[in-house]
């Protein structure tokens, strides 16, 4: 996860250190090509989750390799269950320090390693998915969806800003707040936005009509974690996602798509949050619940 600090009781996310861009024509110095790049992820992390969803939706599995870290993170950062077979790293921190020996922040996922120059080129999570969507088109499967259509980008970007501020990062602003005012501000913005989306989805299968876009990819990982983690662990307990008829059906609709459902690992999600965040859950006990059936009929196609 992206590192965080608390300033005046309010959660502040660490800026991304590596922000280079891979381009189709190589004009950035980094050309999009198969087999060159390795994506490091945690199944627990929502920012990494959406990169896995896009990689699968676009059929880039053979183009971009993946290394998955263990869900439990300690003071040494993310650890590979076995040494990463490509970089031989035991901890993700080793790759950060190989790329920048003076790096002093927290070691975050998702990030992309360039096997040619042997360095991290990006941990810029907001732009990793759009980069895969726009710069790797030559390697996408023939029926890949256009998740970021050029004509709709201003609308999608506006929606993405709302989702990030109030929902994706909003749950963290509530969960890591150390003052009542900071917590309540984040809480109120979160549920006001969820209420707004509940109304929007009453007349639209996805956030922008009948086709999945980048905005759906960004919203889903937060919804997938909400009832299992954010509702209790981050004190976002006004309503569960299962209490919203349209949002809950929409989430199940996306979950039924393999790129979404098969990259959703509730075991990793729960173990990471409840065991890693000892400042919030000192005992490290992982709740057994909730008992939720994500496979029930969603009927969103109607």
Short mmCIF file of C-alpha atoms in Angstrom, two decimals:
data_model
loop_
_atom_site.label_atom_id
_atom_site.label_comp_id
_atom_site.label_asym_id
_atom_site.label_seq_id
_atom_site.Cartn_x
_atom_site.Cartn_y
_atom_site.Cartn_z
CA UNK A 1 0.00 0.00 0.00
CA UNK A 2 1.04 3.54 -0.47
CA UNK A 3 2.66 4.94 2.63
CA UNK A 4 0.89 7.37 4.86
CA UNK A 5 1.45 10.00 7.49
CA UNK A 6 -0.91 11.87 9.77
CA UNK A 7 -0.77 15.65 9.87
CA UNK A 8 -3.04 17.47 12.30
CA UNK A 9 -5.04 14.32 12.77
CA UNK A 10 -5.60 13.92 9.02
CA UNK A 11 -4.29 11.11 6.83
CA UNK A 12 -1.84 12.21 4.11
CA UNK A 13 -0.69 9.74 1.45
CA UNK A 14 2.99 9.61 0.54
CA UNK A 15 3.82 10.97 -2.95
CA UNK A 16 4.91 8.41 -5.51
CA UNK A 17 8.69 8.27 -5.98
CA UNK A 18 8.98 6.68 -9.44
CA UNK A 19 6.83 8.30 -12.12
CA UNK A 20 8.39 7.42 -15.47
CA UNK A 21 6.03 6.46 -18.25
CA UNK A 22 6.29 3.52 -20.62
CA UNK A 23 5.19 4.56 -24.13
CA UNK A 24 4.19 2.66 -27.24
CA UNK A 25 6.78 4.42 -29.39
CA UNK A 26 9.53 4.52 -26.77
CA UNK A 27 9.65 8.33 -26.83
CA UNK A 28 9.88 8.34 -23.02
CA UNK A 29 12.98 6.15 -23.15
CA UNK A 30 10.89 3.16 -22.08
CA UNK A 31 9.24 1.27 -24.94
CA UNK A 32 6.19 -0.92 -24.42
CA UNK A 33 7.29 -4.42 -25.38
CA UNK A 34 6.47 -7.95 -24.27
CA UNK A 35 8.53 -9.64 -21.59
CA UNK A 36 10.43 -6.53 -20.54
CA UNK A 37 8.41 -5.36 -17.52
CA UNK A 38 7.39 -7.00 -14.25
CA UNK A 39 4.45 -5.79 -12.19
CA UNK A 40 4.73 -6.22 -8.42
CA UNK A 41 1.44 -6.46 -6.53
CA UNK A 42 -0.29 -7.49 -3.36
CA UNK A 43 -3.71 -9.10 -3.64
CA UNK A 44 -4.59 -7.17 -0.49
CA UNK A 45 -3.85 -3.72 -1.88
CA UNK A 46 -6.71 -2.00 -3.75
CA UNK A 47 -4.32 0.06 -5.90
CA UNK A 48 -2.48 -3.08 -6.98
CA UNK A 49 -5.75 -4.96 -7.42
CA UNK A 50 -6.93 -2.61 -10.13
CA UNK A 51 -3.69 -3.11 -12.08
CA UNK A 52 -4.32 -6.87 -11.99
CA UNK A 53 -7.89 -6.35 -13.21
CA UNK A 54 -6.76 -4.25 -16.17
CA UNK A 55 -3.92 -6.64 -17.06
CA UNK A 56 -6.45 -9.49 -17.18
CA UNK A 57 -9.23 -7.56 -18.97
CA UNK A 58 -6.83 -6.49 -21.72
CA UNK A 59 -5.18 -9.88 -22.11
CA UNK A 60 -1.70 -8.67 -21.14
CA UNK A 61 -0.81 -11.67 -18.98
CA UNK A 62 1.86 -12.89 -21.41
CA UNK A 63 3.17 -9.37 -22.03
CA UNK A 64 3.70 -8.22 -18.44
CA UNK A 65 4.87 -10.62 -15.75
CA UNK A 66 3.64 -10.44 -12.16
CA UNK A 67 5.28 -10.93 -8.78
CA UNK A 68 2.98 -11.25 -5.75
CA UNK A 69 4.09 -10.35 -2.23
CA UNK A 70 2.93 -11.90 1.02
CA UNK A 71 -0.18 -10.21 2.52
CA UNK A 72 1.45 -9.63 5.90
CA UNK A 73 3.72 -6.59 5.91
CA UNK A 74 6.01 -5.73 8.82
CA UNK A 75 8.65 -3.06 9.51
CA UNK A 76 10.76 -4.48 6.67
CA UNK A 77 7.94 -3.90 4.18
CA UNK A 78 6.46 -6.31 1.67
CA UNK A 79 8.10 -9.74 1.49
CA UNK A 80 8.01 -12.26 -1.34
CA UNK A 81 6.81 -15.70 -0.11
CA UNK A 82 9.76 -17.13 -2.05
CA UNK A 83 12.48 -15.00 -3.57
CA UNK A 84 11.24 -13.28 -6.69
CA UNK A 85 12.46 -15.53 -9.53
CA UNK A 86 13.34 -12.63 -11.83
CA UNK A 87 15.09 -10.20 -9.46
CA UNK A 88 16.06 -12.67 -6.70
CA UNK A 89 14.74 -10.16 -4.16
CA UNK A 90 13.44 -11.35 -0.80
CA UNK A 91 11.83 -8.00 0.06
CA UNK A 92 10.38 -5.36 -2.24
CA UNK A 93 12.52 -2.81 -0.39
CA UNK A 94 15.60 -4.30 -2.07
CA UNK A 95 14.27 -3.23 -5.47
CA UNK A 96 13.48 0.27 -4.26
CA UNK A 97 17.00 0.65 -2.91
CA UNK A 98 18.59 -0.80 -6.03
CA UNK A 99 16.70 1.84 -8.00
CA UNK A 100 17.34 4.69 -5.55
CA UNK A 101 19.88 3.97 -2.76
CA UNK A 102 18.78 7.15 -0.99
CA UNK A 103 15.09 6.26 -0.86
CA UNK A 104 13.67 6.74 2.65
CA UNK A 105 9.90 6.34 2.18
CA UNK A 106 7.76 3.26 2.47
CA UNK A 107 7.99 0.57 -0.19
CA UNK A 108 4.72 0.45 -2.07
CA UNK A 109 2.75 -1.64 -4.54
CA UNK A 110 1.90 -1.62 -7.36
CA UNK A 111 5.20 -0.88 -9.03
CA UNK A 112 6.81 -1.87 -12.32
CA UNK A 113 10.36 -3.17 -12.74
CA UNK A 114 12.24 -2.83 -16.01
CA UNK A 115 14.26 -6.01 -16.56
CA UNK A 116 16.39 -4.29 -19.21
CA UNK A 117 17.72 -1.45 -17.03
CA UNK A 118 17.12 -3.40 -13.78
CA UNK A 119 15.31 -0.66 -11.92
CA UNK A 120 11.84 0.39 -10.85
CA UNK A 121 10.37 2.79 -13.38
CA UNK A 122 7.00 3.56 -11.77
CA UNK A 123 5.04 3.17 -8.57
CA UNK A 124 2.64 5.86 -9.78
CA UNK A 125 -0.51 3.85 -9.05
CA UNK A 126 -3.05 6.35 -10.51
CA UNK A 127 -1.37 6.14 -13.93
CA UNK A 128 -0.29 2.50 -14.16
CA UNK A 129 -3.69 1.30 -15.37
CA UNK A 130 -4.22 4.08 -17.92
CA UNK A 131 -0.70 3.43 -19.20
CA UNK A 132 -1.56 -0.24 -19.76
CA UNK A 133 -4.76 0.83 -21.50
CA UNK A 134 -3.20 3.38 -23.86
CA UNK A 135 0.43 2.37 -24.43
CA UNK A 136 0.17 -1.42 -24.68
CA UNK A 137 -2.61 -1.55 -27.29
CA UNK A 138 -0.42 -3.52 -29.71
CA UNK A 139 -0.31 -6.42 -27.25
CA UNK A 140 -3.92 -6.41 -26.05
CA UNK A 141 -6.22 -9.27 -27.01
CA UNK A 142 -8.39 -8.68 -30.10
CA UNK A 143 -11.63 -8.22 -28.13
CA UNK A 144 -10.09 -6.14 -25.34
CA UNK A 145 -12.45 -3.45 -24.02
CA UNK A 146 -11.58 0.21 -24.45
CA UNK A 147 -11.49 1.15 -20.77
CA UNK A 148 -10.31 4.71 -21.39
CA UNK A 149 -11.97 5.90 -24.62
CA UNK A 150 -10.44 9.15 -25.78
CA UNK A 151 -13.73 11.01 -26.21
CA UNK A 152 -14.79 10.17 -22.65
CA UNK A 153 -11.51 10.87 -20.84
CA UNK A 154 -12.53 14.22 -19.34
CA UNK A 155 -15.67 12.64 -17.83
CA UNK A 156 -13.78 9.56 -16.67
CA UNK A 157 -11.02 11.68 -15.14
CA UNK A 158 -13.60 13.77 -13.28
CA UNK A 159 -15.27 10.64 -11.93
CA UNK A 160 -11.90 9.15 -10.99
CA UNK A 161 -11.01 12.26 -9.00
CA UNK A 162 -14.27 11.97 -7.07
CA UNK A 163 -13.78 8.25 -6.45
CA UNK A 164 -10.22 8.73 -5.24
CA UNK A 165 -10.89 11.67 -2.95
CA UNK A 166 -14.08 10.50 -1.31
CA UNK A 167 -14.04 6.69 -1.60
CA UNK A 168 -10.75 4.98 -2.57
CA UNK A 169 -8.64 7.23 -0.34
CA UNK A 170 -11.62 8.31 1.73
CA UNK A 171 -11.76 5.03 3.64
CA UNK A 172 -8.10 5.53 4.59
CA UNK A 173 -8.75 9.11 5.65
CA UNK A 174 -11.40 7.77 8.00
CA UNK A 175 -9.44 4.73 9.17
CA UNK A 176 -6.16 6.47 9.90
CA UNK A 177 -7.56 9.73 11.25
CA UNK A 178 -6.33 10.63 14.72
CA UNK A 179 -8.84 13.40 15.41
CA UNK A 180 -12.62 13.23 15.59
CA UNK A 181 -13.09 16.10 13.13
CA UNK A 182 -10.80 14.52 10.52
CA UNK A 183 -12.57 11.19 10.88
CA UNK A 184 -16.07 12.67 10.60
CA UNK A 185 -15.16 14.80 7.58
CA UNK A 186 -13.90 11.73 5.73
CA UNK A 187 -16.83 9.61 6.92
CA UNK A 188 -19.43 12.13 5.75
CA UNK A 189 -17.81 12.61 2.33
CA UNK A 190 -17.54 8.85 1.87
CA UNK A 191 -21.19 8.09 2.50
CA UNK A 192 -22.46 11.13 0.63
CA UNK A 193 -20.58 9.86 -2.42
CA UNK A 194 -21.75 6.27 -1.99
CA UNK A 195 -25.33 7.58 -1.78
CA UNK A 196 -24.76 9.54 -5.00
CA UNK A 197 -23.41 6.46 -6.79
CA UNK A 198 -26.33 4.37 -5.55
CA UNK A 199 -28.66 6.79 -7.34
CA UNK A 200 -26.48 6.91 -10.46
CA UNK A 201 -26.43 3.12 -10.75
CA UNK A 202 -30.23 2.93 -10.55
CA UNK A 203 -30.35 3.87 -14.23
CA UNK A 204 -26.99 2.64 -15.52
CA UNK A 205 -25.42 -0.82 -15.47
CA UNK A 206 -21.93 0.61 -15.01
CA UNK A 207 -20.75 4.10 -14.12
CA UNK A 208 -20.84 5.15 -17.78
CA UNK A 209 -23.63 3.15 -19.34
CA UNK A 210 -23.36 -0.42 -20.59
CA UNK A 211 -19.58 -0.60 -21.02
CA UNK A 212 -16.96 -1.02 -18.30
CA UNK A 213 -14.49 1.84 -18.02
CA UNK A 214 -11.45 2.76 -15.97
CA UNK A 215 -13.80 4.27 -13.38
CA UNK A 216 -15.46 0.91 -12.69
CA UNK A 217 -12.01 -0.64 -12.30
CA UNK A 218 -11.14 2.02 -9.71
CA UNK A 219 -14.36 1.74 -7.71
CA UNK A 220 -14.58 -2.06 -7.51
CA UNK A 221 -11.56 -2.81 -5.25
CA UNK A 222 -12.90 -0.50 -2.55
CA UNK A 223 -16.36 -2.08 -2.75
CA UNK A 224 -14.82 -5.55 -2.57
CA UNK A 225 -13.01 -4.67 0.67
CA UNK A 226 -15.72 -2.56 2.24
CA UNK A 227 -17.88 -4.96 4.25
CA UNK A 228 -14.99 -7.30 5.11
CA UNK A 229 -12.58 -4.59 6.24
CA UNK A 230 -13.46 -0.92 5.96
CA UNK A 231 -16.86 -1.15 7.67
CA UNK A 232 -15.37 -2.31 10.96
CA UNK A 233 -11.58 -1.90 10.77
CA UNK A 234 -11.71 1.66 9.41
CA UNK A 235 -14.93 2.61 11.28
CA UNK A 236 -16.86 3.23 8.04
CA UNK A 237 -19.97 1.81 9.63
CA UNK A 238 -22.93 3.94 8.57
CA UNK A 239 -23.97 1.38 5.96
CA UNK A 240 -22.50 -1.74 4.39
CA UNK A 241 -22.28 -2.14 0.62
CA UNK A 242 -24.80 -4.97 0.99
CA UNK A 243 -27.24 -2.34 2.32
CA UNK A 244 -27.17 -0.51 -1.03
CA UNK A 245 -29.34 -2.45 -3.54
CA UNK A 246 -27.77 -0.96 -6.67
CA UNK A 247 -24.16 -0.76 -5.49
CA UNK A 248 -24.28 -4.31 -4.13
CA UNK A 249 -25.76 -5.72 -7.35
CA UNK A 250 -23.23 -3.70 -9.38
CA UNK A 251 -20.35 -5.07 -7.30
CA UNK A 252 -21.59 -8.65 -7.82
CA UNK A 253 -21.97 -7.97 -11.54
CA UNK A 254 -18.30 -6.99 -11.75
CA UNK A 255 -17.24 -9.87 -9.49
CA UNK A 256 -18.86 -12.30 -11.95
CA UNK A 257 -16.34 -11.19 -14.60
CA UNK A 258 -13.18 -13.33 -14.18
CA UNK A 259 -10.80 -10.35 -14.36
CA UNK A 260 -12.51 -8.95 -11.27
CA UNK A 261 -13.62 -12.02 -9.33
CA UNK A 262 -10.56 -14.19 -9.89
CA UNK A 263 -8.20 -11.43 -8.76
CA UNK A 264 -10.21 -10.85 -5.55
CA UNK A 265 -8.54 -12.71 -2.68
CA UNK A 266 -10.53 -12.18 0.50
CA UNK A 267 -8.08 -14.21 2.59
CA UNK A 268 -5.17 -11.94 1.63
CA UNK A 269 -7.34 -8.84 2.07
CA UNK A 270 -8.47 -9.69 5.60
CA UNK A 271 -5.13 -10.99 6.82
CA UNK A 272 -3.29 -7.95 5.53
CA UNK A 273 -5.48 -5.29 7.08
CA UNK A 274 -6.23 -6.91 10.41
CA UNK A 275 -2.70 -8.21 11.05
CA UNK A 276 -0.58 -5.43 9.53
CA UNK A 277 -2.37 -2.41 11.02
CA UNK A 278 -1.51 -3.10 14.66
CA UNK A 279 -2.10 0.54 15.58
CA UNK A 280 -5.77 -0.06 14.75
CA UNK A 281 -6.07 -3.75 15.65
CA UNK A 282 -3.40 -4.44 18.31
CA UNK A 283 -4.33 -8.10 18.83
CA UNK A 284 -3.97 -9.00 15.15
CA UNK A 285 -7.09 -11.16 15.38
CA UNK A 286 -8.69 -11.66 11.95
CA UNK A 287 -12.52 -11.71 12.01
CA UNK A 288 -14.17 -14.85 10.64
CA UNK A 289 -17.00 -12.93 8.97
CA UNK A 290 -18.82 -11.49 7.26
CA UNK A 291 -20.69 -14.28 5.49
CA UNK A 292 -21.49 -12.78 2.10
CA UNK A 293 -22.37 -14.61 -1.11
CA UNK A 294 -20.81 -12.72 -4.01
CA UNK A 295 -22.20 -15.23 -6.51
CA UNK A 296 -25.92 -14.56 -6.10
CA UNK A 297 -27.75 -13.34 -9.20
CA UNK A 298 -27.24 -9.63 -9.79
CA UNK A 299 -29.72 -9.08 -12.68
CA UNK A 300 -27.86 -5.96 -13.75
CA UNK A 301 -28.12 -6.91 -17.42
CA UNK A 302 -31.77 -5.80 -17.24
#
